[in-house]
XYZ file of C-alpha atoms in Angstrom:
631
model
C 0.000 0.000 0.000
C 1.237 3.344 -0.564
C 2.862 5.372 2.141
C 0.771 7.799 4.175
C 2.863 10.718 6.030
C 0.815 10.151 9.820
C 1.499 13.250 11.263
C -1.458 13.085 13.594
C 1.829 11.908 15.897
C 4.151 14.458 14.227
C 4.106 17.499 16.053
C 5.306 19.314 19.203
C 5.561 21.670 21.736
C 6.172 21.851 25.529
C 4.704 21.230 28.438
C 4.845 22.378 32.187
C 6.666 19.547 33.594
C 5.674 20.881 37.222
C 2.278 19.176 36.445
C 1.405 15.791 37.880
C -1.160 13.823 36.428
C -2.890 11.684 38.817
C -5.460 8.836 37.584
C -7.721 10.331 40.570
C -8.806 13.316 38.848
C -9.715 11.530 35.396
C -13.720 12.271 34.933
C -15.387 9.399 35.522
C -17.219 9.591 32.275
C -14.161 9.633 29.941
C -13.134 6.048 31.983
C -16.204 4.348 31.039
C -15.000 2.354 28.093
C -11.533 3.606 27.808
C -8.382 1.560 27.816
C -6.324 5.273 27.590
C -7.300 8.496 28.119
C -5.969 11.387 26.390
C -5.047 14.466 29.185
C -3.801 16.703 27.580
C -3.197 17.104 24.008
C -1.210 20.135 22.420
C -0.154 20.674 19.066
C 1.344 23.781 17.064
C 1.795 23.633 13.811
C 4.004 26.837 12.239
C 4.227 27.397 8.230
C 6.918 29.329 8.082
C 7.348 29.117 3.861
C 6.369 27.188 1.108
C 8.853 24.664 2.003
C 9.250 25.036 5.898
C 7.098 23.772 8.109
C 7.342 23.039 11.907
C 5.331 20.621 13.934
C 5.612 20.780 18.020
C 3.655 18.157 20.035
C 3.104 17.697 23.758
C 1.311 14.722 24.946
C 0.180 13.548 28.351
C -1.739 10.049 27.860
C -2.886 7.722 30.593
C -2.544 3.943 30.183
C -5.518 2.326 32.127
C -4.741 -1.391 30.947
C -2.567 -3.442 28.803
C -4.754 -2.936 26.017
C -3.537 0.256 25.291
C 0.244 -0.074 25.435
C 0.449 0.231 21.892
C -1.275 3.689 21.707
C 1.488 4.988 24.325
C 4.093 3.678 23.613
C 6.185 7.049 22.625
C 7.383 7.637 19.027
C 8.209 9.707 16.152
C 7.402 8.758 12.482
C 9.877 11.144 10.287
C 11.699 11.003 7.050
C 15.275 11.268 6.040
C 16.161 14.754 6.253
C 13.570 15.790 8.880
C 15.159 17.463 11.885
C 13.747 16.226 15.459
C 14.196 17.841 18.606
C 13.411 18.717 22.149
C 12.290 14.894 22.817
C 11.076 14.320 26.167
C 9.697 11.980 27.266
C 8.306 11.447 31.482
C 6.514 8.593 32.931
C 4.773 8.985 36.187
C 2.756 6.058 38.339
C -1.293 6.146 38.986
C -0.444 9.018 41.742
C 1.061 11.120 39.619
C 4.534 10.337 40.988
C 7.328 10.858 38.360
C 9.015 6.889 37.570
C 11.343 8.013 35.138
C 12.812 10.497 32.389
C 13.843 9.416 29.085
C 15.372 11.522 25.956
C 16.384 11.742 22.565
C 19.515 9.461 22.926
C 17.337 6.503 24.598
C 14.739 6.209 21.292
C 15.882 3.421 18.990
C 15.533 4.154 15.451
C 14.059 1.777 12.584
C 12.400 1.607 9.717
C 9.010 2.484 9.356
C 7.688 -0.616 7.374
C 7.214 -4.189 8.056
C 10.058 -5.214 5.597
C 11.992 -3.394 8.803
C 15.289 -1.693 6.462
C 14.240 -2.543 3.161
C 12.922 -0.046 0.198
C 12.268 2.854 2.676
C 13.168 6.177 3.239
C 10.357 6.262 5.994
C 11.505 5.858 9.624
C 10.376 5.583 13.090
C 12.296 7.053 16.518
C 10.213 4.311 19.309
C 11.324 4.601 23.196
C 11.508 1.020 24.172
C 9.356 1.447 26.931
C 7.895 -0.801 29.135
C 5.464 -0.747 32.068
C 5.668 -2.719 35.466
C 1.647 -2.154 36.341
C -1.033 -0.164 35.028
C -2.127 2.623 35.281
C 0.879 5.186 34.577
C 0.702 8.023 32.820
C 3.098 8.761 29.830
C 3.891 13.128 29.189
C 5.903 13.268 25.828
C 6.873 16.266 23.624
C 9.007 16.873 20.560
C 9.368 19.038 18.186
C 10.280 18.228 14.060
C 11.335 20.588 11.140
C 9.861 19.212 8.149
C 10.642 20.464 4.434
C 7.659 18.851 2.868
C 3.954 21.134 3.520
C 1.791 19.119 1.379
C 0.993 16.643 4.318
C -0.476 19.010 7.326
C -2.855 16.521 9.218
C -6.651 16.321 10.136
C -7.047 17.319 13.866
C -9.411 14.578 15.086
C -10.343 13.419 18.750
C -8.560 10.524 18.100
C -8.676 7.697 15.638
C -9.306 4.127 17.702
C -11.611 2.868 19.816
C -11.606 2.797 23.523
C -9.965 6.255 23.543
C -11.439 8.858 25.704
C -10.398 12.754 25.332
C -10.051 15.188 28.422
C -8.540 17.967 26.132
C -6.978 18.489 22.918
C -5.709 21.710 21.145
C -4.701 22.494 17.571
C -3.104 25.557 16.906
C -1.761 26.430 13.382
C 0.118 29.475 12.456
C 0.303 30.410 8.576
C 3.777 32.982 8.470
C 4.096 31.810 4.675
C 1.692 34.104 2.611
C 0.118 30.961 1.137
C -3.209 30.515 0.963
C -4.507 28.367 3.646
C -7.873 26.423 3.561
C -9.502 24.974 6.427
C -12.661 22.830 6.281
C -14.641 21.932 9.755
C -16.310 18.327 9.185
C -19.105 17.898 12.044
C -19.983 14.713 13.632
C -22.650 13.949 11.708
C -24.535 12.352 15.360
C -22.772 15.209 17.234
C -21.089 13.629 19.384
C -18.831 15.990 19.989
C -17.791 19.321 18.237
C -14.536 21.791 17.772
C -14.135 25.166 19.300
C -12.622 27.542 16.885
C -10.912 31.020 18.107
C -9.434 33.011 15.337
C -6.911 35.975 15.370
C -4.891 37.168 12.628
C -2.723 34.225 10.942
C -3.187 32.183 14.096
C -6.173 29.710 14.554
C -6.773 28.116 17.909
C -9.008 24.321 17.185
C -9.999 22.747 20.887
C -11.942 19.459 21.660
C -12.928 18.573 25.036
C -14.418 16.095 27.439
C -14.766 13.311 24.403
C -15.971 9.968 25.396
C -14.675 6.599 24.297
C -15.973 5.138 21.834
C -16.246 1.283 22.525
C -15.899 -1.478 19.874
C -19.003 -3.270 20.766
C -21.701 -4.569 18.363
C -22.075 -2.868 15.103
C -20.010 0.677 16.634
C -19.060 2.384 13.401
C -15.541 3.510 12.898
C -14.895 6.847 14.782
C -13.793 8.579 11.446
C -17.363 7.842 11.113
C -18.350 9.340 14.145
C -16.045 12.133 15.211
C -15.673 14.915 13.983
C -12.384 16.541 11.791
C -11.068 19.441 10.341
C -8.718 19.294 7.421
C -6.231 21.967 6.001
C -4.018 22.578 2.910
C -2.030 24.766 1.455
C -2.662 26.434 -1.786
C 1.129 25.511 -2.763
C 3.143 23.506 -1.450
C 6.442 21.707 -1.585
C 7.343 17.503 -1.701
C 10.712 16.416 -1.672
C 11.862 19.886 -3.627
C 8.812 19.513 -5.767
C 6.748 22.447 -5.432
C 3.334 22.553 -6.921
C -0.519 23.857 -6.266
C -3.369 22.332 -4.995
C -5.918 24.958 -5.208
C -8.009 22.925 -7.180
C -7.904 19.146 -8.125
C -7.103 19.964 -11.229
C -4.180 21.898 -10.858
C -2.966 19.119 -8.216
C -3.795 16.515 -10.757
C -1.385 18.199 -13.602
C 1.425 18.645 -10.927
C 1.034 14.631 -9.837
C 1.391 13.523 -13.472
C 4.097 15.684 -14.497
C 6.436 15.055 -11.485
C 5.398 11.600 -9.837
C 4.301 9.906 -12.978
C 6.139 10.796 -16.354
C 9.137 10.465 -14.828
C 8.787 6.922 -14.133
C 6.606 6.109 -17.240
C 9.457 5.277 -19.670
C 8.961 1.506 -21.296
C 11.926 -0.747 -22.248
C 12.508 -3.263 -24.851
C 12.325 -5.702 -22.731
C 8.804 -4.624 -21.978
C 7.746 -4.018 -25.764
C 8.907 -7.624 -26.196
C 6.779 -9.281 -23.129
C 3.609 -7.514 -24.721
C 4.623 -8.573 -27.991
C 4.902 -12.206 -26.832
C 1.013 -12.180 -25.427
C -0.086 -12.174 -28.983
C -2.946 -10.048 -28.065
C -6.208 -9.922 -29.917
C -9.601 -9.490 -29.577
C -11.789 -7.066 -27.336
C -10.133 -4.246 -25.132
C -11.485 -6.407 -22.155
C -10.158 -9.525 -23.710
C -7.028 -7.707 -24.257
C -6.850 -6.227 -20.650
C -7.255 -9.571 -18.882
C -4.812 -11.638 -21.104
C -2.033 -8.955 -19.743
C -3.737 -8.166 -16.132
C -3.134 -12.401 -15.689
C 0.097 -12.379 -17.012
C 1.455 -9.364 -14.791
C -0.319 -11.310 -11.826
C 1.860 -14.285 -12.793
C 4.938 -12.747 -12.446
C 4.888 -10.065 -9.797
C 4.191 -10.297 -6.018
C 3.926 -7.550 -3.354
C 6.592 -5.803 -1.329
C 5.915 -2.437 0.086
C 8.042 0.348 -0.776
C 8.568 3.796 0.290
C 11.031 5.064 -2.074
C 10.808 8.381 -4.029
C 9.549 11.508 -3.639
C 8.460 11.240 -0.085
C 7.034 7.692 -0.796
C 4.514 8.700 -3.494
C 6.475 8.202 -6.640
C 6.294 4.744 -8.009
C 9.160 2.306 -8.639
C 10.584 2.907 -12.308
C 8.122 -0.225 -14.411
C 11.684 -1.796 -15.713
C 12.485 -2.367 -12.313
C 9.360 -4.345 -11.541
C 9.683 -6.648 -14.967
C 13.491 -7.265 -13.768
C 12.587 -8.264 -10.079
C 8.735 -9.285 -10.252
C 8.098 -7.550 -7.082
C 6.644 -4.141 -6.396
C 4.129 -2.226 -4.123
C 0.723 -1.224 -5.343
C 2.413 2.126 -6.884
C 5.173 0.030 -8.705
C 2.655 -2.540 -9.252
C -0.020 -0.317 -10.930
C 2.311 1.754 -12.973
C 4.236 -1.115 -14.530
C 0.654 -2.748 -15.698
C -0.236 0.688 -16.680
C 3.521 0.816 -19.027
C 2.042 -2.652 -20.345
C -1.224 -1.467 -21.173
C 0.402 1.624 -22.466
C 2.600 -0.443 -25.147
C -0.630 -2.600 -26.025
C -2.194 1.043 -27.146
C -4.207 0.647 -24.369
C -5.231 3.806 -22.008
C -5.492 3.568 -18.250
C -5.538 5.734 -15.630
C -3.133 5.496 -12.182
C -5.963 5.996 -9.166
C -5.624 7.120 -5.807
C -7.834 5.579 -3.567
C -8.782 5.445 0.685
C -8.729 1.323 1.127
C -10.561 1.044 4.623
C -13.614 -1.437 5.524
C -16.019 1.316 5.810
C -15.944 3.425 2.688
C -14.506 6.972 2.887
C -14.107 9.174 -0.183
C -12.095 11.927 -1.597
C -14.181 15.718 -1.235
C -14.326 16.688 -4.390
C -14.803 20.227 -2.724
C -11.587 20.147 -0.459
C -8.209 19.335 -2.779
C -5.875 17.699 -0.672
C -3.125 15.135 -0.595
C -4.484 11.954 0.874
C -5.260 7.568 -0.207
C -3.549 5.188 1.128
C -3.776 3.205 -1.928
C -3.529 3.000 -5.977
C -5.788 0.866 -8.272
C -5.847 0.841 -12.037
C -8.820 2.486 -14.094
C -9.659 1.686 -17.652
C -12.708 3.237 -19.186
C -13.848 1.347 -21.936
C -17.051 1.551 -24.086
C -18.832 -0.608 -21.799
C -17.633 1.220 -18.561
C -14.208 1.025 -16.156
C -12.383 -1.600 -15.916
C -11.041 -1.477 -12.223
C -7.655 -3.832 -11.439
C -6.490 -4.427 -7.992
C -2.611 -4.665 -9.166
C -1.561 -6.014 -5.769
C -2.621 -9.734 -5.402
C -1.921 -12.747 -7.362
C -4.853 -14.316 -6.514
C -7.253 -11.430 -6.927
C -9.936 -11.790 -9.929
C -9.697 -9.626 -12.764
C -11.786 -6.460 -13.120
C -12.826 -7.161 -9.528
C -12.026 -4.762 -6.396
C -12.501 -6.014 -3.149
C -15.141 -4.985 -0.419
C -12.135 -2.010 0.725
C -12.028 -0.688 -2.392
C -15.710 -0.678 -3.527
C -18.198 2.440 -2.936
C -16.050 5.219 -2.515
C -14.228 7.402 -5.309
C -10.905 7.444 -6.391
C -8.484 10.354 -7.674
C -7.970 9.153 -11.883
C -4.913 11.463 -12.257
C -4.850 12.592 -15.849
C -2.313 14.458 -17.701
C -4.732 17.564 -17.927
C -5.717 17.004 -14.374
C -8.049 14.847 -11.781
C -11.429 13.094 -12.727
C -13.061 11.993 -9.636
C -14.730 8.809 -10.322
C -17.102 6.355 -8.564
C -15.750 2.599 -7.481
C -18.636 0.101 -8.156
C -21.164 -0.362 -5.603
C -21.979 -3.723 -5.054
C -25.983 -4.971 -4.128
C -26.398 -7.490 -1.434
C -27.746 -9.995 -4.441
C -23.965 -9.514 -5.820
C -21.937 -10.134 -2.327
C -23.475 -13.729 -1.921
C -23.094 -17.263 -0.339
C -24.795 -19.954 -2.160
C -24.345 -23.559 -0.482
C -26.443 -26.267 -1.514
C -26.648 -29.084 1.597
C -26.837 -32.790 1.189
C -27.628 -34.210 4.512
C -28.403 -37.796 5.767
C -29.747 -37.838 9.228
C -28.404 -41.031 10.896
C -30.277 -43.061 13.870
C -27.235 -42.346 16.444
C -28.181 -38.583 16.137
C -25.004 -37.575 13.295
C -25.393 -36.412 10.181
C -23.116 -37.524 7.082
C -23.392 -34.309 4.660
C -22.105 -33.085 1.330
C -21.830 -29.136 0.933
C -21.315 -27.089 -2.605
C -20.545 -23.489 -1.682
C -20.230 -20.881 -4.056
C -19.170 -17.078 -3.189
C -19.093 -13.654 -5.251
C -18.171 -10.134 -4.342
C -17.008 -9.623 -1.151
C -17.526 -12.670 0.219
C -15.209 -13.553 -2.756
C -12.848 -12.122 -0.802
C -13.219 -13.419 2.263
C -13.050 -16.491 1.163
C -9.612 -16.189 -0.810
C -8.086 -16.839 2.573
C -8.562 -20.372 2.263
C -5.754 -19.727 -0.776
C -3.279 -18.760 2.653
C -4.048 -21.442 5.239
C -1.331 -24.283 5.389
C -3.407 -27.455 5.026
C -2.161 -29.015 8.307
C -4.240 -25.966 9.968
C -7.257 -25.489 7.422
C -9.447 -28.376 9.036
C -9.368 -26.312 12.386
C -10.000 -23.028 10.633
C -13.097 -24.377 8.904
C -14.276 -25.912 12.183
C -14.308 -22.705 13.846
C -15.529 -20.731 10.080
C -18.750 -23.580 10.383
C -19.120 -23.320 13.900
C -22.783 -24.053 14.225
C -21.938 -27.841 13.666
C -20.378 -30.127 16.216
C -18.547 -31.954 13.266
C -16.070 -35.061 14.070
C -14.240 -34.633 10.706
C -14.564 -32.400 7.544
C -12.799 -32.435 4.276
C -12.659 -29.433 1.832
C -12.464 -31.048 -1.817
C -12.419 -29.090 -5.508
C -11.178 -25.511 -4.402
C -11.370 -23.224 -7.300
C -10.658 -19.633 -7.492
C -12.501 -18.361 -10.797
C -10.416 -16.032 -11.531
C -12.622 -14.486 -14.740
C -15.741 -14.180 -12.952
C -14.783 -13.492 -9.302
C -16.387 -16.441 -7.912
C -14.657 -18.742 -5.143
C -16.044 -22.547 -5.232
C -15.687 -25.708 -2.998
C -16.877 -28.578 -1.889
C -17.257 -30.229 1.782
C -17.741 -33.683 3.039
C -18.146 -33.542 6.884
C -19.808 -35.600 9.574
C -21.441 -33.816 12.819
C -22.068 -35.622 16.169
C -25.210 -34.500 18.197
C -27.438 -32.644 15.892
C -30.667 -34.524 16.698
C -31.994 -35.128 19.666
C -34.380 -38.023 20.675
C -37.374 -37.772 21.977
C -39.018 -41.593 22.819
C -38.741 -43.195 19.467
C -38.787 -39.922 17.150
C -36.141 -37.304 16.642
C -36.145 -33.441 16.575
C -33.576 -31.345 14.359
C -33.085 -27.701 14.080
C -34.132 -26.222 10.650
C -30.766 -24.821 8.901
C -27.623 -26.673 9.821
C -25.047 -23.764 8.855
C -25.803 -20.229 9.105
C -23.624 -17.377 10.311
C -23.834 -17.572 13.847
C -24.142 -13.953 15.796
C -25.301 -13.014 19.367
C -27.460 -9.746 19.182
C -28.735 -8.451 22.411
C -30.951 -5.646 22.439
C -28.872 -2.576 24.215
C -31.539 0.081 25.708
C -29.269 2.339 27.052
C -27.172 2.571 23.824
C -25.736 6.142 23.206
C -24.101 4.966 19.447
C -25.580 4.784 16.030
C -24.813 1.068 14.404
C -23.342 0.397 10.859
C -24.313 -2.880 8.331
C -21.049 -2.618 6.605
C -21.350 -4.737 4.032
C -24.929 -5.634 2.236
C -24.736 -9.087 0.896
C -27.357 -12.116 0.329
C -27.161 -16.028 1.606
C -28.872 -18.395 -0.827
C -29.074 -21.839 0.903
C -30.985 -25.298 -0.381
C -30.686 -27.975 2.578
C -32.293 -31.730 1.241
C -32.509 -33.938 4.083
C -32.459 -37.981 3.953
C -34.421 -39.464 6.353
C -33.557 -42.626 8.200
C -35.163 -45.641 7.113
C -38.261 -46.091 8.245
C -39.036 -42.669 9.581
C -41.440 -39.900 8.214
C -41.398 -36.380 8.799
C -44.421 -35.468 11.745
C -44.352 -31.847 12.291
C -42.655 -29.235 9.858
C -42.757 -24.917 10.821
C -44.510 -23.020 9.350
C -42.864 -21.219 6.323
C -41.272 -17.580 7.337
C -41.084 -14.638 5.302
C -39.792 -11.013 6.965
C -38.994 -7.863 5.407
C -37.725 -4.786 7.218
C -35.618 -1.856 6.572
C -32.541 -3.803 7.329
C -33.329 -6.686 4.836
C -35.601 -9.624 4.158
C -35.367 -13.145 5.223
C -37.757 -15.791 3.401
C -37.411 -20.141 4.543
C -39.468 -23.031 3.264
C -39.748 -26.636 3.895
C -41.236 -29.155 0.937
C -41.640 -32.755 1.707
C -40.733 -35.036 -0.821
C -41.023 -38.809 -0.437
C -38.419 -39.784 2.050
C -36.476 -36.023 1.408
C -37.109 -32.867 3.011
C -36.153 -29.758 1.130
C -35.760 -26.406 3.438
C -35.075 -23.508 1.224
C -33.565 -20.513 3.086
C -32.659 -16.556 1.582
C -31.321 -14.078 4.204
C -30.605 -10.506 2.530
C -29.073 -8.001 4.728
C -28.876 -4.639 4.048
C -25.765 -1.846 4.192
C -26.560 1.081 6.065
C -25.527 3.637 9.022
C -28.637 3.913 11.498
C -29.692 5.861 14.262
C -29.324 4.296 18.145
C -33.253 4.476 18.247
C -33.472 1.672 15.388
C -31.214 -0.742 16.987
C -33.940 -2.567 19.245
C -35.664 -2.957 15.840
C -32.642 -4.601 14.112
C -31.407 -6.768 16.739
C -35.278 -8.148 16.565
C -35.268 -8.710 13.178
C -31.792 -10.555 13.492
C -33.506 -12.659 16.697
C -36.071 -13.856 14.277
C -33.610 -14.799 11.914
C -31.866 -16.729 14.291
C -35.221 -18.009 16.014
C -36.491 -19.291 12.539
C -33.068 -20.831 11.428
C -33.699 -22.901 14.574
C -37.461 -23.947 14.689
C -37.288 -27.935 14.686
C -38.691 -30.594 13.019
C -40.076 -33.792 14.418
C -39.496 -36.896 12.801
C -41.303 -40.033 13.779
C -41.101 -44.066 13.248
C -43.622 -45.287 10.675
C -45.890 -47.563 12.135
């Protein structure tokens, strides 16, 4: 993935060290929830020119638990070049006491990737801290002279869960004569909002008293939730690259002229390779035969090389050493499509699993990843340029309904990502189940899976098979099985559809009753607890819509005939619709079962009403049937 400059931790200033900070005087309403609070929170942020900026951060965070070590744990992300000073760094016990002092000269330094030295010019200063109880309290400051003023960050609350926020300040100073623009992003369920004071070229942003936000059922993300305000520089400088980004446009011409056409220089070794596919045929045709033979060859390594990490490897490189990240990746398909006389577009993109877009009315630097955009007569062609096992023209569920950034030589189109339906994101299994006398079943299982349950099911691709009978154990965890076997795994790679088969054998799924036998309904089903929360202060998110299609056929034992069936179901709500039917047939019975969920962001008032409608799911996939001995 491409490299994202995270200054949220990148600025400084100091603090008054005479302060203690004891866990007594926390607010008893920012604990609830919280694994760390957040005590004070300064950071000044001075743009002194177009390339000189200075960020100053002071810190004081509390670590209630072992959870949040992590969050505390004290360190600097910077990049060659970048000056850092004025580290400090205090710990002090739940009283307030001061433990211990730490500085500059006791921070280890490494790379800031998990290839640890290799292909990056990003790096990471880390205290190696660690705690003897809990709580303590952590007061850090620094301060860093950065060259670069394309990346100032968001002020947020914070960005995890289980964070609470006593106070937090954000004050930038524009010296430069640049154009700065601000934009204030509310919470769109208020829970909390920014104080703004103004004066001159100074701005003062303040949040306080912000709850934690806990990870419990169906809690959006808290970029969802909180808050933000954003900022950016008219003009700006990367890496001795100065440019504009008043407008998307202007930002788009800059990005192609310095990041891209620099590195988009073919080979003859590259002519040949596309002259050795023999292409013919459609465009799409055309695309695939080359997307599958780039896939082939390359494999993912992340690096953060160039231009502050933004510029892509050069696309000789990646045909010489078949590896890349997705900016190498997606500009040396792009040089293949390019010598095919095929156009396509490099795309910035914000790969998350809730889907957050680019404002088309705020130009600013930000993604965190590149796809691959081809418009065609019959509409984009979108490649995911980072997996080998990845279908073609098929993004996954972190890539789909957002926008991207297309950069263009005459600028930036903003352009929708496919939106999947929940009929497209589905599960289809089709059961074969004998029901045996000593209350097992023997079963057969086809599964099929499309969109993003495509994806999730590509993992399969990276389990070792010594460990992939437990993993589908605990993936089909409804059954009590003594053994399964996964049999014909096939990754359509064309169509974006993951099949398999399963031959398994459960113990204890029917119980006895005198002579006759009772059996839940639907033997596999995604199995969820929902309790109803009355006191819930959060809204709830269905991430992902999608659809299960399920067609169970019983065997009866010999001898045995079905006594009492349920009645057939059919719900429909505002979250989705659920529909089951049962059909005897001779000695079968055939239970036909369609659960289609919905994706949406809801108010706390509705969640009563959804965790009902999922209880009659639930209640319904479980309604038994009686089987009795003929006479």
């Amino acid at each position: 993935m491409m490299k994202i400059l995270c200054i949220g931790a990148l600025s400084m200033a100091s603090f008054y060290y005479s302060q203690t900070f004891p866990v007594s005087a926390i607010p008893e309403n920012l604990k609830k929830n919280a694994s760390v609070v957040i005590r004070k929170e300064n950071d000044i942020v001075e743009i002194n020119k177009i390339d000189d900026i200075t960020y100053k951060r002071s810190s004081v965070i509390t670590v209630l638990n072992k959870d949040a070590i992590p969050y505390a744990i004290p360190k600097i992300s910077y990049q060659k070049g970048d000056n850092i000073s004025e580290v400090k760094v205090i710990v002090y016990d739940e009283k307030g006491n001061k433990l211990k002092s730490y500085s500059k000269s006791d921070f280890t330094d490494i790379a800031a990737n998990p290839q640890g030295t290799f292909y990056s010019d990003s790096r990471m200063l880390i205290l190696p801290f660690t705690a003897s109880s809990f709580p303590y309290t952590v007061e850090f400051s620094y301060e860093l002279d950065d060259e670069n003023t394309v990346f100032i960050p968001d002020f947020v609350p914070f960005y995890d869960y289980n964070v609470s926020l006593e106070e937090s300040t954000f004050n930038i100073i524009n010296k430069s004569g640049i154009n700065l623009r601000s934009k204030v992003y509310e919470s769109p369920f208020n829970y909390t909002s920014v104080d703004i004071k103004s004066n001159g070229e100074n701005k003062l942003y303040t949040y306080k008293n912000v709850p934690a936000i806990d990870n419990g059922q169906l809690v959006p993300s808290p970029q969802k939730l909180l808050p933000k305000v954003s900022f950016s520089l008219d003009k700006f400088n990367l890496e001795g690259k100065q440019g504009s980004i008043a407008s998307w446009k202007d930002f788009g011409t800059w990005y192609y002229q310095n990041l891209l056409t620099p590195v988009s220089v073919s080979t003859p070794e590259i002519k040949a390779e596309i002259a050795s596919l023999n292409l013919s045929g459609t465009t799409e045709e055309r695309v695939k035969k080359i997307y599958q033979y780039m896939q082939n060859k390359t494999r993912y390594i992340f690096v953060a090389l160039g231009i502050g990490g933004w510029q892509p490897m050069m696309p000789d490189e990646v045909q010489k050493k078949g590896y890349g990240d997705c900016k190498g990746l997606t500009n040396y398909m792009r040089t293949l499509l390019n010598e095919a006389g095929i156009k396509s577009y490099y795309s910035i993109i914000n790969s998350n699993p809730s889907s957050i877009s680019f404002d088309k009315d705020f130009p600013k630097m930000a993604g965190n990843h590149v796809i691959l955009t081809i418009p065609t007569e019959k509409g984009n062609i979108w490649l995911e340029n980072t997996s080998q096992q990845t279908a073609f023209n098929h993004l996954s569920f972190s890539t789909t309904d957002r926008n991207v950034l297309m950069v263009k030589p005459d600028g930036i189109d903003i352009v929708q990502t496919p939106s999947l339906s929940a009929e497209q994101n589905k599960e289809k299994q089709t059961l074969y189940i004998q029901l045996n006398s000593d209350k097992s079943i023997s079963g057969k299982g086809k599964f099929s899976y499309s969109g993003a349950q495509y994806d999730f099911n590509l993992m399969y691709l990276l389990i070792p098979e010594k460990d992939k009978t437990e993993f589908m154990k605990k993936s089909y965890s409804t059954l009590d099985f003594e053994n399964i076997e996964m049999k014909d795994f096939n990754n359509d790679k064309n169509d974006a559809i993951v099949n398999f088969d399963l031959n398994f054998r459960a113990l204890n799924y029917s119980k006895l009753v005198g002579s006759s036998y009772i059996f839940r309904a639907v033997p596999i089903y995604k199995e969820a607890i929902y309790q109803e929360d009355l006191a819930r202060e959060l809204p709830f998110e269905s991430r992902l819509a999608y659809q299960d299609d399920a067609e169970i056929i019983y065997e009866l034992p010999q001898g045995y005939f079905i006594e009492e069936l349920p009645q057939n179901t059919n719900l429909t709500s505002e979250f989705g619709s659920y529909k089951i039917t049962f059909e005897k047939e001779e000695n079968k019975l055939i239970v036909k079962r369609t659960v289609n969920i919905k994706k949406g962001l809801y108010s706390k008032e509705k969640f009563t009403d959804y965790t009902s409608f999922r209880k009659k799911i639930l209640n319904s996939d479980n309604s038994k049937i009686l089987i009795s001995k003929k006479n």
